[in-house]
Short mmCIF file of C-alpha atoms in Angstrom, two decimals:
data_model
loop_
_atom_site.label_atom_id
_atom_site.label_comp_id
_atom_site.label_asym_id
_atom_site.label_seq_id
_atom_site.Cartn_x
_atom_site.Cartn_y
_atom_site.Cartn_z
CA MET A 4 -69.03 -209.21 101.19
CA THR A 5 -72.47 -210.60 100.30
CA GLY A 6 -75.50 -209.38 98.43
CA ALA A 7 -78.07 -210.22 95.76
CA PRO A 8 -78.94 -208.31 92.58
CA SER A 9 -82.26 -206.58 93.15
CA GLY A 10 -85.08 -207.53 90.78
CA VAL A 11 -83.02 -210.05 88.82
CA GLN A 12 -83.22 -213.32 90.69
CA GLY A 13 -86.32 -214.78 92.23
CA PRO A 14 -87.53 -218.13 93.55
CA GLY A 15 -87.35 -220.74 90.83
CA ARG A 16 -86.02 -218.31 88.22
CA PRO A 17 -82.54 -218.39 86.66
CA GLY A 18 -80.24 -215.42 87.18
CA PRO A 19 -77.05 -214.26 88.84
CA GLY A 20 -76.17 -215.84 92.19
CA ARG A 21 -75.14 -214.19 95.43
CA VAL A 22 -71.82 -212.33 95.67
CA TRP A 23 -69.42 -213.66 98.32
CA ASN A 24 -65.69 -213.10 98.99
CA ARG A 25 -63.59 -214.78 101.65
CA PRO A 26 -61.25 -212.52 103.70
CA GLY A 27 -57.71 -211.80 102.52
CA LEU A 28 -58.25 -211.97 98.77
CA PRO A 29 -56.00 -209.79 96.54
CA GLU A 30 -59.03 -208.88 94.41
CA LEU A 31 -62.77 -208.71 95.09
CA SER A 32 -65.42 -210.38 92.95
CA TYR A 33 -68.28 -207.92 93.22
CA ARG A 34 -70.25 -208.22 89.97
CA ALA A 35 -73.95 -209.02 90.31
CA GLY A 36 -73.75 -210.86 87.01
CA SER A 37 -72.40 -210.89 83.48
CA HIS A 38 -74.13 -210.24 80.10
CA ARG A 39 -75.18 -213.89 79.84
CA ASP A 40 -76.60 -213.92 83.38
CA PHE A 41 -78.71 -210.79 82.87
CA LEU A 42 -80.00 -211.90 79.43
CA ASP A 43 -80.96 -215.36 80.71
CA ALA A 44 -82.81 -213.81 83.65
CA MET A 45 -84.85 -211.49 81.39
CA LEU A 46 -85.62 -214.24 78.89
CA ALA A 47 -86.87 -216.43 81.73
CA ARG A 48 -89.43 -213.79 82.65
CA LEU A 49 -90.88 -213.94 79.12
CA SER A 50 -92.19 -217.46 79.87
CA PRO A 51 -94.55 -216.94 82.83
CA ALA A 52 -96.48 -219.79 84.35
CA ASP A 53 -99.75 -217.89 83.87
CA PRO A 54 -100.66 -217.87 80.13
CA ARG A 55 -102.91 -214.82 80.64
CA THR A 56 -100.00 -212.39 81.08
CA PRO A 57 -99.56 -209.71 78.35
CA LEU A 58 -96.30 -211.27 77.02
CA ALA A 59 -97.55 -214.84 76.88
CA ALA A 60 -97.90 -214.60 73.11
CA LEU A 61 -94.22 -213.60 72.65
CA THR A 62 -92.69 -216.99 71.99
CA THR A 63 -89.75 -216.15 69.73
CA ARG A 64 -86.22 -216.16 71.11
CA GLU A 65 -84.34 -215.23 67.94
CA PRO A 66 -81.70 -212.53 68.55
CA ASP A 67 -82.77 -210.58 65.44
CA ASP A 68 -86.24 -210.09 66.84
CA PRO A 69 -86.66 -206.45 68.05
CA SER A 70 -87.95 -207.53 71.46
CA ILE A 71 -85.07 -209.95 72.07
CA ALA A 72 -82.59 -207.41 70.70
CA LEU A 73 -83.88 -204.85 73.22
CA LEU A 74 -83.31 -207.29 76.08
CA ASP A 75 -79.81 -208.01 74.74
CA ALA A 76 -79.02 -204.28 74.73
CA TRP A 77 -80.10 -203.91 78.35
CA ALA A 78 -78.00 -206.96 79.26
CA VAL A 79 -75.00 -205.15 77.74
CA VAL A 80 -75.81 -202.05 79.85
CA ALA A 81 -76.02 -204.16 83.03
CA ASP A 82 -72.73 -205.93 82.14
CA VAL A 83 -70.89 -202.61 81.76
CA LEU A 84 -72.37 -201.16 84.96
CA THR A 85 -71.46 -204.18 87.09
CA PHE A 86 -67.92 -204.17 85.67
CA TYR A 87 -67.33 -200.61 86.89
CA GLN A 88 -69.16 -201.36 90.12
CA GLU A 89 -66.62 -204.12 90.82
CA ARG A 90 -63.66 -201.83 90.01
CA ILE A 91 -65.01 -199.14 92.35
CA ALA A 92 -65.49 -201.68 95.15
CA ASN A 93 -61.87 -202.87 94.78
CA GLU A 94 -60.58 -199.29 95.03
CA GLY A 95 -62.24 -198.95 98.45
CA PHE A 96 -59.79 -201.26 100.27
CA LEU A 97 -56.02 -201.02 100.76
CA ARG A 98 -55.34 -204.63 99.81
CA THR A 99 -57.24 -204.48 96.50
CA ALA A 100 -56.81 -200.85 95.39
CA THR A 101 -54.67 -200.34 92.28
CA GLU A 102 -54.94 -196.57 91.70
CA GLN A 103 -52.56 -194.16 93.46
CA GLU A 104 -55.40 -191.69 93.99
CA SER A 105 -57.42 -194.36 95.81
CA LEU A 106 -54.50 -195.16 98.13
CA THR A 107 -53.97 -191.45 98.82
CA ARG A 108 -57.64 -190.93 99.72
CA LEU A 109 -57.70 -194.01 101.95
CA GLY A 110 -54.62 -192.75 103.78
CA ARG A 111 -56.25 -189.39 104.40
CA LEU A 112 -58.98 -191.14 106.40
CA VAL A 113 -56.38 -191.76 109.13
CA GLY A 114 -54.45 -188.51 108.67
CA HIS A 115 -51.67 -189.88 106.41
CA ARG A 116 -50.15 -187.52 103.85
CA PRO A 117 -47.78 -189.08 101.29
CA ARG A 118 -44.36 -187.49 100.96
CA PRO A 119 -43.88 -185.60 97.69
CA ALA A 120 -42.08 -187.50 94.97
CA LEU A 121 -38.28 -187.16 95.00
CA ALA A 122 -35.86 -187.45 92.16
CA ALA A 123 -33.87 -190.67 91.97
CA ALA A 124 -30.27 -190.55 93.22
CA ALA A 125 -27.27 -192.70 92.33
CA HIS A 126 -23.55 -192.84 93.04
CA LEU A 127 -21.34 -192.26 90.02
CA ALA A 128 -17.74 -193.40 89.55
CA TYR A 129 -15.58 -191.81 86.87
CA ALA A 130 -12.52 -193.62 85.50
CA LEU A 131 -9.83 -191.43 83.91
CA ASP A 132 -7.03 -192.28 81.53
CA PRO A 133 -3.65 -192.82 83.23
CA GLY A 134 -1.83 -189.61 84.07
CA THR A 135 -4.85 -187.34 83.60
CA SER A 136 -6.95 -185.21 85.93
CA CYS A 137 -9.91 -182.89 85.48
CA VAL A 138 -12.89 -181.26 87.15
CA VAL A 139 -16.30 -182.75 86.30
CA PRO A 140 -18.61 -179.72 86.40
CA ALA A 141 -21.92 -179.74 88.22
CA GLY A 142 -24.81 -180.65 85.94
CA SER A 143 -22.84 -183.18 83.87
CA GLN A 144 -25.31 -185.74 82.51
CA VAL A 145 -24.99 -189.52 82.62
CA ARG A 146 -27.48 -191.86 80.96
CA SER A 147 -28.29 -195.32 82.28
CA GLU A 148 -28.45 -198.37 80.02
CA PRO A 149 -32.15 -199.25 79.72
CA GLU A 150 -33.67 -202.68 79.42
CA PRO A 151 -34.77 -203.76 75.93
CA GLY A 152 -37.67 -201.55 74.93
CA GLY A 153 -37.15 -199.15 77.85
CA LEU A 154 -35.97 -195.56 78.05
CA PRO A 155 -32.69 -194.42 79.61
CA THR A 156 -32.66 -192.51 82.90
CA VAL A 157 -30.66 -189.30 82.90
CA PHE A 158 -28.68 -188.37 86.03
CA GLU A 159 -26.86 -185.08 86.67
CA THR A 160 -23.99 -184.41 89.04
CA THR A 161 -24.96 -182.08 91.88
CA ARG A 162 -21.60 -180.32 92.33
CA ASP A 163 -18.14 -179.99 90.83
CA LEU A 164 -16.07 -183.14 91.18
CA THR A 165 -12.27 -183.18 91.14
CA ALA A 166 -11.12 -186.39 89.45
CA ARG A 167 -7.67 -187.95 89.14
CA ALA A 168 -6.47 -191.11 87.46
CA GLU A 169 -4.84 -192.25 90.73
CA TRP A 170 -8.31 -192.40 92.28
CA ASN A 171 -9.71 -194.85 89.73
CA THR A 172 -9.34 -197.78 92.15
CA LEU A 173 -9.52 -196.42 95.68
CA PRO A 174 -9.31 -199.19 98.32
CA VAL A 175 -12.02 -199.66 100.91
CA ARG A 176 -11.34 -197.79 104.13
CA THR A 177 -10.80 -200.32 106.91
CA THR A 178 -9.88 -198.02 109.82
CA ARG A 179 -10.82 -194.62 111.17
CA ALA A 180 -9.13 -192.17 113.46
CA THR A 181 -9.99 -192.46 117.14
CA ALA A 182 -10.12 -189.52 119.51
CA LEU A 183 -7.80 -190.66 122.31
CA THR A 184 -9.22 -188.44 125.03
CA PRO A 185 -7.80 -189.08 128.52
CA ASP A 186 -10.76 -191.18 129.64
CA VAL A 187 -10.57 -193.28 126.44
CA ALA A 188 -6.80 -193.69 126.65
CA THR A 189 -7.13 -194.99 130.22
CA GLY A 190 -9.01 -198.16 129.24
CA VAL A 191 -8.43 -198.71 125.51
CA GLY A 192 -7.15 -202.21 124.75
CA SER A 193 -5.19 -201.48 121.57
CA ILE A 194 -4.26 -198.66 119.24
CA ASP A 195 -3.11 -198.59 115.61
CA VAL A 196 0.00 -196.55 114.80
CA ASP A 197 1.10 -195.50 111.32
CA GLY A 198 4.19 -197.27 109.98
CA LEU A 199 6.04 -200.36 111.15
CA GLN A 200 7.26 -199.48 114.64
CA GLN A 201 10.27 -201.77 114.99
CA ALA A 202 11.45 -200.21 118.25
CA LEU A 203 8.31 -201.12 120.23
CA ARG A 204 8.54 -204.22 122.39
CA PRO A 205 6.29 -205.83 125.02
CA GLY A 206 7.08 -204.28 128.39
CA ASP A 207 7.60 -200.77 126.97
CA ARG A 208 5.48 -197.92 128.20
CA LEU A 209 3.57 -195.44 126.08
CA LEU A 210 3.15 -191.89 127.34
CA PHE A 211 -0.07 -190.10 126.41
CA THR A 212 0.30 -186.32 126.75
CA TYR A 213 -2.39 -183.64 126.80
CA PRO A 214 -2.48 -179.82 127.08
CA ASP A 215 -3.42 -180.26 130.73
CA GLY A 216 -0.33 -182.02 132.10
CA ARG A 217 -2.29 -183.44 135.04
CA LEU A 218 -4.13 -185.70 132.58
CA ASN A 219 -0.97 -187.29 131.16
CA LEU A 220 -0.82 -191.06 131.65
CA THR A 221 1.29 -194.09 130.76
CA ARG A 222 0.17 -197.50 129.50
CA LEU A 223 2.08 -200.78 129.47
CA VAL A 224 2.63 -202.49 126.09
CA VAL A 225 1.80 -206.21 126.18
CA GLY A 226 2.01 -207.02 122.46
CA VAL A 227 2.96 -205.58 119.08
CA ASP A 228 1.46 -206.73 115.75
CA ARG A 229 3.04 -205.28 112.61
CA ASP A 230 1.10 -205.29 109.32
CA PRO A 231 3.43 -204.53 106.39
CA ALA A 232 0.60 -204.72 103.83
CA ALA A 233 -1.41 -202.01 105.59
CA GLY A 234 1.66 -200.09 106.73
CA ARG A 235 0.63 -199.91 110.37
CA THR A 236 1.38 -201.37 113.77
CA THR A 237 -1.23 -202.54 116.27
CA VAL A 238 -0.06 -201.94 119.83
CA ARG A 239 -1.86 -204.01 122.46
CA LEU A 240 -2.00 -202.40 125.89
CA LYS A 241 -2.59 -203.82 129.35
CA VAL A 242 -6.08 -202.88 130.49
CA PRO A 243 -6.10 -201.86 134.15
CA ASP A 244 -8.19 -203.87 136.56
CA PRO A 245 -11.51 -202.13 137.29
CA PRO A 246 -10.77 -201.72 141.04
CA ARG A 247 -7.35 -200.19 140.32
CA GLN A 248 -8.79 -197.91 137.64
CA LEU A 249 -11.58 -196.78 139.97
CA ASP A 250 -9.21 -196.14 142.86
CA SER A 251 -6.82 -194.15 140.66
CA ALA A 252 -9.63 -192.00 139.26
CA VAL A 253 -11.10 -191.35 142.72
CA GLU A 254 -7.70 -190.49 144.18
CA ALA A 255 -6.88 -188.09 141.35
CA LEU A 256 -10.31 -186.47 141.62
CA ARG A 257 -9.90 -186.00 145.37
CA ASP A 258 -6.46 -184.44 144.93
CA ASP A 259 -7.76 -182.04 142.27
CA MET A 260 -10.68 -180.93 144.42
CA GLU A 261 -8.61 -180.57 147.62
CA GLU A 262 -6.00 -178.46 145.85
CA ALA A 263 -8.63 -176.26 144.19
CA ALA A 264 -10.54 -175.87 147.47
CA ALA A 265 -7.33 -174.72 149.22
CA ARG A 266 -6.91 -171.88 146.68
CA ALA A 267 -10.59 -170.94 146.42
CA PRO A 268 -12.18 -168.34 148.69
CA SER A 269 -14.73 -170.95 149.79
CA ARG A 270 -14.83 -174.76 149.97
CA GLY A 271 -18.59 -174.79 149.38
CA PRO A 272 -18.60 -175.61 145.66
CA PHE A 273 -16.30 -178.61 146.23
CA GLU A 274 -18.03 -180.21 149.20
CA ASP A 275 -20.58 -182.18 147.16
CA LEU A 276 -17.92 -183.73 144.97
CA LEU A 277 -15.60 -184.48 147.92
CA ALA A 278 -18.52 -186.06 149.79
CA MET A 279 -19.27 -188.24 146.79
CA VAL A 280 -15.61 -189.32 146.64
CA ARG A 281 -15.68 -190.30 150.32
CA ASP A 282 -18.94 -192.13 149.74
CA MET A 283 -17.48 -194.12 146.86
CA ARG A 284 -14.74 -195.37 149.19
CA ARG A 285 -17.05 -196.28 152.06
CA ARG A 286 -20.11 -197.67 150.27
CA ALA A 287 -18.90 -200.59 148.19
CA GLU A 288 -22.50 -201.83 147.75
CA GLU A 289 -23.27 -198.83 145.54
CA LEU A 290 -20.92 -200.23 142.91
CA ARG A 291 -23.53 -202.87 142.16
CA ASP A 292 -25.78 -200.12 140.73
CA PRO A 293 -23.58 -198.33 138.18
CA ASP A 294 -26.48 -196.43 136.59
CA THR A 295 -27.43 -194.78 139.86
CA LEU A 296 -23.83 -193.89 140.59
CA ALA A 297 -23.33 -192.50 137.06
CA ARG A 298 -26.40 -190.26 137.38
CA ARG A 299 -25.18 -189.02 140.74
CA MET A 300 -21.74 -188.24 139.32
CA ASP A 301 -23.24 -186.31 136.41
CA ARG A 302 -25.52 -184.34 138.73
CA VAL A 303 -22.69 -183.38 141.10
CA LEU A 304 -20.41 -182.44 138.20
CA ARG A 305 -23.09 -180.26 136.66
CA ARG A 306 -23.64 -178.49 139.98
CA LEU A 307 -19.90 -177.92 140.33
CA ARG A 308 -19.75 -176.37 136.86
CA GLU A 309 -22.58 -173.97 137.73
CA ARG A 310 -21.11 -172.90 141.10
CA LEU A 311 -17.61 -172.32 139.73
CA ALA A 312 -18.90 -169.95 137.06
CA ASP A 313 -18.71 -167.00 139.50
CA PHE A 314 -15.19 -167.69 140.80
CA GLY A 315 -12.36 -165.27 140.11
CA ASP A 316 -8.82 -165.86 138.91
CA GLY A 317 -7.84 -167.90 141.96
CA VAL A 318 -9.19 -171.08 140.34
CA ASP A 319 -9.09 -172.01 136.64
CA ALA A 320 -12.72 -173.14 136.69
CA GLU A 321 -12.86 -174.33 133.09
CA ALA A 322 -9.72 -176.49 133.32
CA LEU A 323 -10.80 -177.85 136.70
CA VAL A 324 -14.24 -178.86 135.46
CA GLU A 325 -12.82 -180.48 132.32
CA ARG A 326 -10.32 -182.41 134.43
CA ALA A 327 -13.07 -183.50 136.81
CA ALA A 328 -15.19 -184.64 133.84
CA VAL A 329 -12.33 -186.88 132.69
CA ARG A 330 -11.92 -188.37 136.17
CA VAL A 331 -15.67 -188.97 136.47
CA ALA A 332 -15.84 -190.63 133.03
CA THR A 333 -12.93 -192.91 133.97
CA ALA A 334 -14.61 -193.81 137.27
CA LYS A 335 -17.93 -194.55 135.55
CA ASP A 336 -16.18 -196.88 133.11
CA ALA A 337 -14.52 -198.71 136.01
CA VAL A 338 -17.83 -199.01 137.87
CA ARG A 339 -19.51 -200.40 134.75
CA ARG A 340 -16.78 -203.02 134.39
CA LEU A 341 -17.06 -203.87 138.09
CA ALA A 342 -20.78 -204.47 137.69
CA GLU A 343 -20.11 -206.82 134.76
CA GLU A 344 -17.67 -208.90 136.84
CA PRO A 345 -19.33 -209.15 140.29
CA ALA A 346 -17.80 -212.52 141.11
CA ARG A 347 -14.24 -211.18 140.85
CA THR A 348 -14.76 -207.97 142.81
CA THR A 349 -17.62 -208.46 145.25
CA PRO A 350 -18.01 -211.48 147.53
CA ALA A 351 -21.48 -212.78 148.29
CA GLY A 352 -23.26 -211.54 151.38
CA GLY A 353 -23.20 -208.28 153.25
CA GLY A 354 -20.52 -206.62 155.30
CA ARG A 355 -18.21 -203.65 155.34
CA PRO A 356 -15.97 -202.77 152.41
CA CYS A 357 -12.48 -204.17 152.76
CA CYS A 358 -9.19 -203.50 151.06
CA GLY A 359 -7.85 -207.00 150.36
CA THR A 360 -8.60 -208.85 153.60
CA SER A 361 -8.48 -205.88 155.98
CA ALA A 362 -11.22 -203.47 156.87
CA ALA A 363 -10.81 -200.19 154.98
CA PRO A 364 -10.90 -197.00 157.08
CA ALA A 365 -12.84 -194.05 155.77
CA GLY A 366 -10.97 -192.18 153.05
CA ALA A 367 -8.37 -194.94 152.55
CA SER A 368 -6.88 -195.65 149.15
CA CYS A 369 -7.28 -199.17 147.81
CA THR A 370 -6.65 -201.15 144.62
CA ARG A 371 -8.77 -204.24 145.37
CA TRP A 372 -12.12 -203.61 147.05
CA THR A 373 -13.91 -206.59 148.62
CA ARG A 374 -16.43 -207.09 151.41
CA CYS A 375 -15.60 -208.13 154.94
CA GLY A 376 -17.47 -211.22 156.08
#
């Protein structure tokens, strides 16, 4: 920002210099001059080079002289005006503005509207005497301890609070309940069980049961870690290999659809899903693109849900769709894990899908998919 005070400085005459500010400063220097600068500039004009000027005879420079006092008064006026001019210039930029109103107006230039002020919030902890309990009513006030010379802040509770002495020192929660849905239970690596389960041993099997008996499953226990301090037991389970998990999910899905299609008045609604199941067996290369396969599964499942809405009592459409959703979720998890371990499940190069070392016929069940050479 540059400029020169108009009518103050001239060639060879003393007076305020140019105003200049480098970029990035936290405060602008925008004053054209101070009281001393303006007074010196006016006094310099009283001594012209041409002695014939009207003020050539005014040679006094004493401050009590009326003429000099008048110049001093105008220097004060210029000093005050340039002070406020500098403050106004600083309020015109985000980096240098200090007034909230200035920041609000600058924000409005780009469509910003500040959020209204909100009351401060804080978490309160009440400690009760041993063996007591009470209800802290809503609106109960608590004052903060201010800094020296400051004022306390008053907080109010927003609702009734039931308090007990036993809750004075609640421990930090280190676990949370997990929804062991069938698709989660299929691949979960460990579960925490309340209490110290002394009867559990590696090699035991856990049975997970659900309202739909077709979704029941068993998992093999590979380790048991008991934590007396926390009062729980961590049961480590054998995670099925991705190919085995995928094959089991596909086989169960095919059985569900074939059985439902046999009871339904028409096989039409099931054909898309059965075709996808056959495709998953034949096209091993599609397993390298789990996102595409997942989108296809979701699309086919959504279409099945829509087409089964008009079926009668011959097929429990809701249970069938929920069961299919579990199978599809389990298959998608297996496909994702297959994609993360390509070296273990898919040999390099092209070729037909194989089960082990033999070519897999269409529709065959397999637990270890590979590629034929």
